[in-house]
């Protein structure tokens, strides 16, 4: 099925070419109507062809539908960068002109490549009746961050006065990952929450004997400090440190398109508390919530940083807002480490989860025969 979805998604190019050729289809409200009609038709198409063997997970239809739109986003990015032409000129004028910003282009590349791959992988897992919860949480974090920054940035930035009807389609792409996140967070976990001897041993080790966790704690604290600094810059703090950082290191934060500022505020108010919670989770044994939230935030921050780093590197960013040459490598390195930190924490949690499990009671404490307790409590799948 994933191969079929992959091939069918490229039919979006035919629709884009027709709309780019026929002037009657380029009016703002007509674009909105066609967009809604295409989404409905694609959903009905997948619903009808799977009736004989209907997927039990409704998110299959979300992933199949969004795979179709990934090709549109990838086409938009490629056309703005001059790699292809003849598909999206009309949309750049009467659809969503803000997609031509450096942030918008990098966001479309992420959606057209990274999200597209995720959709195909999750569709494959669903059709094979296999779990995909971990990948699904990563996707939900990524797309929630993507669309929340994108929508608020449009309204708050310089394109707030150039909103066309097609803008309202974006709310579907915000609603679905939020709904998907709720479904996935409440779904049964892929791994057990209770551990035995291995978990007890891992949790008995003092921090000094966990060098990897010490490194991750330092990275998390540094990421928190970096988040606070850039959040205060976005809030126009009069602190001298904020003024120096903005002028000498990252003037892109004040790009009038609005996306960098909105992103810093998102990270300040939402990512910062989670980073602090991860510090607690690495110090306090038995935090069973760590696997889910680390993978969710990893998806969100890697998407944010991809668009942010790509934004200040892209030639469409005007000269006053580019990174100064004497600070370029330092700023780039800081942003790359910042993006990698939540990913490294998630990898640590998933590669060795014993520290984050609840300890099973000793034999005889549950009222079950000891032989049954050994089978149910000490075998980790």
mmCIF file of C-alpha atoms in Angstrom, residues 7-264:
data_model
loop_
_atom_site.group_PDB
_atom_site.id
_atom_site.type_symbol
_atom_site.label_atom_id
_atom_site.label_comp_id
_atom_site.label_asym_id
_atom_site.label_seq_id
_atom_site.Cartn_x
_atom_site.Cartn_y
_atom_site.Cartn_z
ATOM 1 C CA UNK A 7 2.874 6.833 -6.675
ATOM 2 C CA UNK A 8 -0.624 8.272 -6.315
ATOM 3 C CA UNK A 9 0.696 11.295 -4.395
ATOM 4 C CA UNK A 10 2.521 12.481 -7.518
ATOM 5 C CA UNK A 11 -0.836 12.957 -9.244
ATOM 6 C CA UNK A 12 -0.879 16.259 -7.346
ATOM 7 C CA UNK A 13 1.492 17.561 -10.015
ATOM 8 C CA UNK A 14 -1.243 17.212 -12.635
ATOM 9 C CA UNK A 15 -3.655 19.288 -10.561
ATOM 10 C CA UNK A 16 -1.033 21.976 -9.959
ATOM 11 C CA UNK A 17 -0.143 22.126 -13.646
ATOM 12 C CA UNK A 18 -3.802 22.474 -14.661
ATOM 13 C CA UNK A 19 -4.411 25.256 -12.125
ATOM 14 C CA UNK A 20 -1.246 27.038 -13.197
ATOM 15 C CA UNK A 21 -2.373 26.892 -16.838
ATOM 16 C CA UNK A 22 -6.079 27.775 -16.545
ATOM 17 C CA UNK A 23 -6.503 31.369 -15.350
ATOM 18 C CA UNK A 24 -10.096 30.781 -14.181
ATOM 19 C CA UNK A 25 -8.759 28.397 -11.498
ATOM 20 C CA UNK A 26 -6.395 30.978 -10.035
ATOM 21 C CA UNK A 27 -8.877 33.194 -8.205
ATOM 22 C CA UNK A 28 -8.361 33.179 -4.405
ATOM 23 C CA UNK A 29 -11.712 31.634 -3.481
ATOM 24 C CA UNK A 30 -11.520 29.168 -6.356
ATOM 25 C CA UNK A 31 -8.142 27.988 -4.998
ATOM 26 C CA UNK A 32 -9.749 27.400 -1.592
ATOM 27 C CA UNK A 33 -12.686 25.527 -3.125
ATOM 28 C CA UNK A 34 -10.400 23.329 -5.227
ATOM 29 C CA UNK A 35 -8.207 22.661 -2.202
ATOM 30 C CA UNK A 36 -11.171 21.487 -0.129
ATOM 31 C CA UNK A 37 -12.537 19.437 -3.037
ATOM 32 C CA UNK A 38 -9.189 17.724 -3.634
ATOM 33 C CA UNK A 39 -8.832 16.827 0.054
ATOM 34 C CA UNK A 40 -12.344 15.338 0.077
ATOM 35 C CA UNK A 41 -11.795 13.415 -3.156
ATOM 36 C CA UNK A 42 -8.447 11.991 -2.014
ATOM 37 C CA UNK A 43 -10.018 10.848 1.261
ATOM 38 C CA UNK A 44 -12.961 9.213 -0.534
ATOM 39 C CA UNK A 45 -10.574 7.562 -2.985
ATOM 40 C CA UNK A 46 -8.564 5.883 -0.224
ATOM 41 C CA UNK A 47 -11.730 5.038 1.697
ATOM 42 C CA UNK A 48 -13.253 3.257 -1.305
ATOM 43 C CA UNK A 49 -10.158 1.311 -2.366
ATOM 44 C CA UNK A 50 -9.623 -0.017 1.174
ATOM 45 C CA UNK A 51 -13.229 -1.063 1.832
ATOM 46 C CA UNK A 52 -12.410 -4.723 1.247
ATOM 47 C CA UNK A 53 -9.662 -4.637 3.841
ATOM 48 C CA UNK A 54 -10.291 -1.457 5.784
ATOM 49 C CA UNK A 55 -7.472 -0.237 8.052
ATOM 50 C CA UNK A 56 -8.409 -0.420 11.721
ATOM 51 C CA UNK A 57 -6.510 2.796 12.423
ATOM 52 C CA UNK A 58 -8.200 5.967 11.149
ATOM 53 C CA UNK A 59 -4.812 7.711 11.074
ATOM 54 C CA UNK A 60 -4.092 5.676 7.940
ATOM 55 C CA UNK A 61 -6.354 8.073 6.026
ATOM 56 C CA UNK A 62 -4.652 11.100 7.584
ATOM 57 C CA UNK A 63 -1.229 9.835 6.537
ATOM 58 C CA UNK A 64 -2.400 8.930 3.032
ATOM 59 C CA UNK A 65 -4.088 12.323 2.598
ATOM 60 C CA UNK A 66 -1.099 14.264 3.880
ATOM 61 C CA UNK A 67 1.258 12.279 1.651
ATOM 62 C CA UNK A 68 -0.584 13.836 -1.276
ATOM 63 C CA UNK A 69 -0.038 17.345 0.085
ATOM 64 C CA UNK A 70 3.653 16.647 0.745
ATOM 65 C CA UNK A 71 4.248 16.624 -3.003
ATOM 66 C CA UNK A 72 2.586 20.035 -3.258
ATOM 67 C CA UNK A 73 4.890 21.438 -0.571
ATOM 68 C CA UNK A 74 7.970 19.909 -2.159
ATOM 69 C CA UNK A 75 6.952 21.353 -5.544
ATOM 70 C CA UNK A 76 6.500 24.772 -3.953
ATOM 71 C CA UNK A 77 9.986 24.721 -2.415
ATOM 72 C CA UNK A 78 11.636 23.505 -5.606
ATOM 73 C CA UNK A 79 9.895 26.147 -7.683
ATOM 74 C CA UNK A 80 10.790 29.003 -5.333
ATOM 75 C CA UNK A 81 14.417 27.860 -5.493
ATOM 76 C CA UNK A 82 14.281 27.879 -9.299
ATOM 77 C CA UNK A 83 14.861 24.147 -9.689
ATOM 78 C CA UNK A 84 11.556 23.544 -11.502
ATOM 79 C CA UNK A 85 8.883 25.808 -12.994
ATOM 80 C CA UNK A 86 5.383 25.776 -14.408
ATOM 81 C CA UNK A 87 3.462 24.442 -11.390
ATOM 82 C CA UNK A 88 3.101 27.033 -8.617
ATOM 83 C CA UNK A 89 3.342 30.549 -10.054
ATOM 84 C CA UNK A 90 -0.359 31.163 -9.437
ATOM 85 C CA UNK A 91 -0.144 29.999 -5.822
ATOM 86 C CA UNK A 92 2.738 32.324 -5.126
ATOM 87 C CA UNK A 93 0.507 35.269 -6.036
ATOM 88 C CA UNK A 94 -3.057 34.434 -4.982
ATOM 89 C CA UNK A 95 -2.562 31.424 -2.730
ATOM 90 C CA UNK A 96 0.065 31.666 0.006
ATOM 91 C CA UNK A 97 2.826 34.165 -0.887
ATOM 92 C CA UNK A 98 4.547 33.682 2.492
ATOM 93 C CA UNK A 99 5.669 30.224 1.327
ATOM 94 C CA UNK A 100 8.326 32.137 -0.600
ATOM 95 C CA UNK A 101 10.100 33.272 2.564
ATOM 96 C CA UNK A 102 13.287 31.471 3.543
ATOM 97 C CA UNK A 103 11.479 29.877 6.480
ATOM 98 C CA UNK A 104 8.525 28.841 4.304
ATOM 99 C CA UNK A 105 10.794 27.222 1.721
ATOM 100 C CA UNK A 106 12.717 25.209 4.322
ATOM 101 C CA UNK A 107 9.466 24.217 6.016
ATOM 102 C CA UNK A 108 8.150 22.907 2.689
ATOM 103 C CA UNK A 109 11.335 20.897 2.125
ATOM 104 C CA UNK A 110 10.895 19.280 5.543
ATOM 105 C CA UNK A 111 7.263 18.455 4.842
ATOM 106 C CA UNK A 112 7.926 17.238 1.314
ATOM 107 C CA UNK A 113 10.807 14.970 2.309
ATOM 108 C CA UNK A 114 10.886 14.148 6.039
ATOM 109 C CA UNK A 115 7.148 14.021 6.650
ATOM 110 C CA UNK A 116 6.561 12.192 3.377
ATOM 111 C CA UNK A 117 8.991 9.445 4.428
ATOM 112 C CA UNK A 118 7.332 9.233 7.850
ATOM 113 C CA UNK A 119 3.877 8.876 6.287
ATOM 114 C CA UNK A 120 4.997 6.050 4.025
ATOM 115 C CA UNK A 121 6.683 4.247 6.931
ATOM 116 C CA UNK A 122 3.611 4.577 9.156
ATOM 117 C CA UNK A 123 1.284 3.466 6.362
ATOM 118 C CA UNK A 124 3.486 0.408 5.892
ATOM 119 C CA UNK A 125 3.301 -0.357 9.624
ATOM 120 C CA UNK A 126 -0.470 0.061 9.709
ATOM 121 C CA UNK A 127 -1.094 -2.201 6.708
ATOM 122 C CA UNK A 128 1.211 -4.840 8.212
ATOM 123 C CA UNK A 129 -0.638 -4.571 11.561
ATOM 124 C CA UNK A 130 2.532 -3.420 13.317
ATOM 125 C CA UNK A 131 2.987 -0.748 15.973
ATOM 126 C CA UNK A 132 4.199 2.700 14.958
ATOM 127 C CA UNK A 133 3.522 4.649 18.156
ATOM 128 C CA UNK A 134 7.077 5.941 18.601
ATOM 129 C CA UNK A 135 7.388 7.181 15.022
ATOM 130 C CA UNK A 136 3.875 8.594 15.281
ATOM 131 C CA UNK A 137 4.770 10.697 18.321
ATOM 132 C CA UNK A 138 7.860 12.013 16.527
ATOM 133 C CA UNK A 139 5.669 12.982 13.551
ATOM 134 C CA UNK A 140 3.036 14.581 15.793
ATOM 135 C CA UNK A 141 5.653 16.703 17.544
ATOM 136 C CA UNK A 142 7.193 17.710 14.238
ATOM 137 C CA UNK A 143 3.959 18.722 12.514
ATOM 138 C CA UNK A 144 2.475 20.412 15.593
ATOM 139 C CA UNK A 145 5.574 22.609 15.853
ATOM 140 C CA UNK A 146 5.607 23.155 12.102
ATOM 141 C CA UNK A 147 2.030 24.349 11.776
ATOM 142 C CA UNK A 148 1.734 26.278 15.041
ATOM 143 C CA UNK A 149 4.780 28.411 14.201
ATOM 144 C CA UNK A 150 3.686 28.734 10.572
ATOM 145 C CA UNK A 151 0.126 29.899 11.281
ATOM 146 C CA UNK A 152 1.024 32.323 14.072
ATOM 147 C CA UNK A 153 3.983 33.624 12.041
ATOM 148 C CA UNK A 154 1.708 34.442 9.118
ATOM 149 C CA UNK A 155 -0.677 36.457 11.265
ATOM 150 C CA UNK A 156 1.982 38.168 13.400
ATOM 151 C CA UNK A 157 4.547 38.837 10.658
ATOM 152 C CA UNK A 158 4.656 41.149 7.685
ATOM 153 C CA UNK A 159 2.370 38.873 5.649
ATOM 154 C CA UNK A 160 -0.514 39.385 8.080
ATOM 155 C CA UNK A 161 -2.029 41.857 5.629
ATOM 156 C CA UNK A 162 -1.711 39.470 2.678
ATOM 157 C CA UNK A 163 -3.849 36.574 3.880
ATOM 158 C CA UNK A 164 -5.849 34.888 1.135
ATOM 159 C CA UNK A 165 -8.622 32.279 1.515
ATOM 160 C CA UNK A 166 -6.175 29.377 1.033
ATOM 161 C CA UNK A 167 -4.699 30.301 4.430
ATOM 162 C CA UNK A 168 -7.624 28.614 6.195
ATOM 163 C CA UNK A 169 -6.639 25.200 4.856
ATOM 164 C CA UNK A 170 -3.664 25.286 7.226
ATOM 165 C CA UNK A 171 -5.871 24.738 10.262
ATOM 166 C CA UNK A 172 -6.635 21.194 9.099
ATOM 167 C CA UNK A 173 -2.909 20.478 9.131
ATOM 168 C CA UNK A 174 -2.699 21.783 12.702
ATOM 169 C CA UNK A 175 -5.799 19.972 13.936
ATOM 170 C CA UNK A 176 -4.814 16.535 12.646
ATOM 171 C CA UNK A 177 -1.404 16.239 14.380
ATOM 172 C CA UNK A 178 -2.957 17.510 17.621
ATOM 173 C CA UNK A 179 -5.656 14.858 17.341
ATOM 174 C CA UNK A 180 -3.056 12.277 16.348
ATOM 175 C CA UNK A 181 -0.901 13.175 19.360
ATOM 176 C CA UNK A 182 -3.864 12.727 21.708
ATOM 177 C CA UNK A 183 -4.661 9.332 20.192
ATOM 178 C CA UNK A 184 -1.044 8.149 20.297
ATOM 179 C CA UNK A 185 -0.344 9.385 23.827
ATOM 180 C CA UNK A 186 -3.398 7.504 25.108
ATOM 181 C CA UNK A 187 -2.637 4.347 23.130
ATOM 182 C CA UNK A 188 -0.980 1.378 24.849
ATOM 183 C CA UNK A 189 2.790 1.690 24.885
ATOM 184 C CA UNK A 190 4.993 -0.454 22.663
ATOM 185 C CA UNK A 191 7.188 -1.352 25.644
ATOM 186 C CA UNK A 192 6.444 -2.484 29.215
ATOM 187 C CA UNK A 193 6.322 0.066 32.026
ATOM 188 C CA UNK A 194 7.530 -2.337 34.716
ATOM 189 C CA UNK A 195 11.044 -3.716 34.960
ATOM 190 C CA UNK A 196 12.749 -6.286 37.133
ATOM 191 C CA UNK A 197 16.350 -6.927 38.046
ATOM 192 C CA UNK A 198 17.819 -4.924 35.137
ATOM 193 C CA UNK A 199 15.719 -1.901 36.031
ATOM 194 C CA UNK A 200 16.587 -2.235 39.708
ATOM 195 C CA UNK A 201 20.287 -2.356 38.901
ATOM 196 C CA UNK A 202 20.113 0.643 36.523
ATOM 197 C CA UNK A 203 18.261 2.732 39.079
ATOM 198 C CA UNK A 204 20.655 1.847 41.883
ATOM 199 C CA UNK A 205 23.579 3.500 40.066
ATOM 200 C CA UNK A 206 24.492 6.962 41.292
ATOM 201 C CA UNK A 207 24.832 9.761 38.770
ATOM 202 C CA UNK A 208 28.634 9.652 38.965
ATOM 203 C CA UNK A 209 28.531 6.175 37.404
ATOM 204 C CA UNK A 210 26.329 7.332 34.537
ATOM 205 C CA UNK A 211 28.676 9.509 32.465
ATOM 206 C CA UNK A 212 26.342 9.654 29.465
ATOM 207 C CA UNK A 213 23.563 11.047 31.649
ATOM 208 C CA UNK A 214 25.949 13.650 33.056
ATOM 209 C CA UNK A 215 26.784 14.831 29.530
ATOM 210 C CA UNK A 216 23.095 14.953 28.630
ATOM 211 C CA UNK A 217 22.315 16.940 31.768
ATOM 212 C CA UNK A 218 24.919 19.540 30.808
ATOM 213 C CA UNK A 219 23.496 19.698 27.293
ATOM 214 C CA UNK A 220 19.955 20.090 28.619
ATOM 215 C CA UNK A 221 20.963 22.881 30.994
ATOM 216 C CA UNK A 222 22.835 24.630 28.182
ATOM 217 C CA UNK A 223 19.785 24.208 25.911
ATOM 218 C CA UNK A 224 17.582 25.730 28.609
ATOM 219 C CA UNK A 225 19.912 28.722 28.915
ATOM 220 C CA UNK A 226 19.964 29.139 25.122
ATOM 221 C CA UNK A 227 16.159 28.944 25.018
ATOM 222 C CA UNK A 228 15.821 31.583 27.728
ATOM 223 C CA UNK A 229 18.280 33.931 26.008
ATOM 224 C CA UNK A 230 16.588 33.761 22.627
ATOM 225 C CA UNK A 231 13.131 33.902 24.202
ATOM 226 C CA UNK A 232 14.058 37.125 25.982
ATOM 227 C CA UNK A 233 15.414 38.519 22.709
ATOM 228 C CA UNK A 234 12.078 37.725 21.060
ATOM 229 C CA UNK A 235 10.307 39.495 23.941
ATOM 230 C CA UNK A 236 12.427 42.640 23.360
ATOM 231 C CA UNK A 237 14.169 42.391 26.700
ATOM 232 C CA UNK A 238 16.350 45.456 27.474
ATOM 233 C CA UNK A 239 19.083 43.258 28.973
ATOM 234 C CA UNK A 240 22.495 43.997 27.505
ATOM 235 C CA UNK A 241 23.155 40.305 26.847
ATOM 236 C CA UNK A 242 20.042 40.166 24.646
ATOM 237 C CA UNK A 243 21.085 43.295 22.741
ATOM 238 C CA UNK A 244 24.584 41.912 22.128
ATOM 239 C CA UNK A 245 23.300 38.515 21.014
ATOM 240 C CA UNK A 246 20.786 40.051 18.612
ATOM 241 C CA UNK A 247 23.232 42.504 17.022
ATOM 242 C CA UNK A 248 26.401 40.447 16.942
ATOM 243 C CA UNK A 249 25.224 36.852 16.644
ATOM 244 C CA UNK A 250 21.671 36.224 15.433
ATOM 245 C CA UNK A 251 19.940 39.261 13.893
ATOM 246 C CA UNK A 252 17.734 36.782 12.016
ATOM 247 C CA UNK A 253 15.593 36.610 15.176
ATOM 248 C CA UNK A 254 14.160 40.022 14.226
ATOM 249 C CA UNK A 255 13.437 39.214 10.584
ATOM 250 C CA UNK A 256 10.105 41.004 9.886
ATOM 251 C CA UNK A 257 8.618 37.858 8.332
ATOM 252 C CA UNK A 258 7.885 36.940 11.951
ATOM 253 C CA UNK A 259 8.669 33.233 11.943
ATOM 254 C CA UNK A 260 11.966 33.355 13.907
ATOM 255 C CA UNK A 261 10.416 35.428 16.677
ATOM 256 C CA UNK A 262 7.319 33.230 16.908
ATOM 257 C CA UNK A 263 9.490 30.111 17.005
ATOM 258 C CA UNK A 264 11.611 31.472 19.855
#
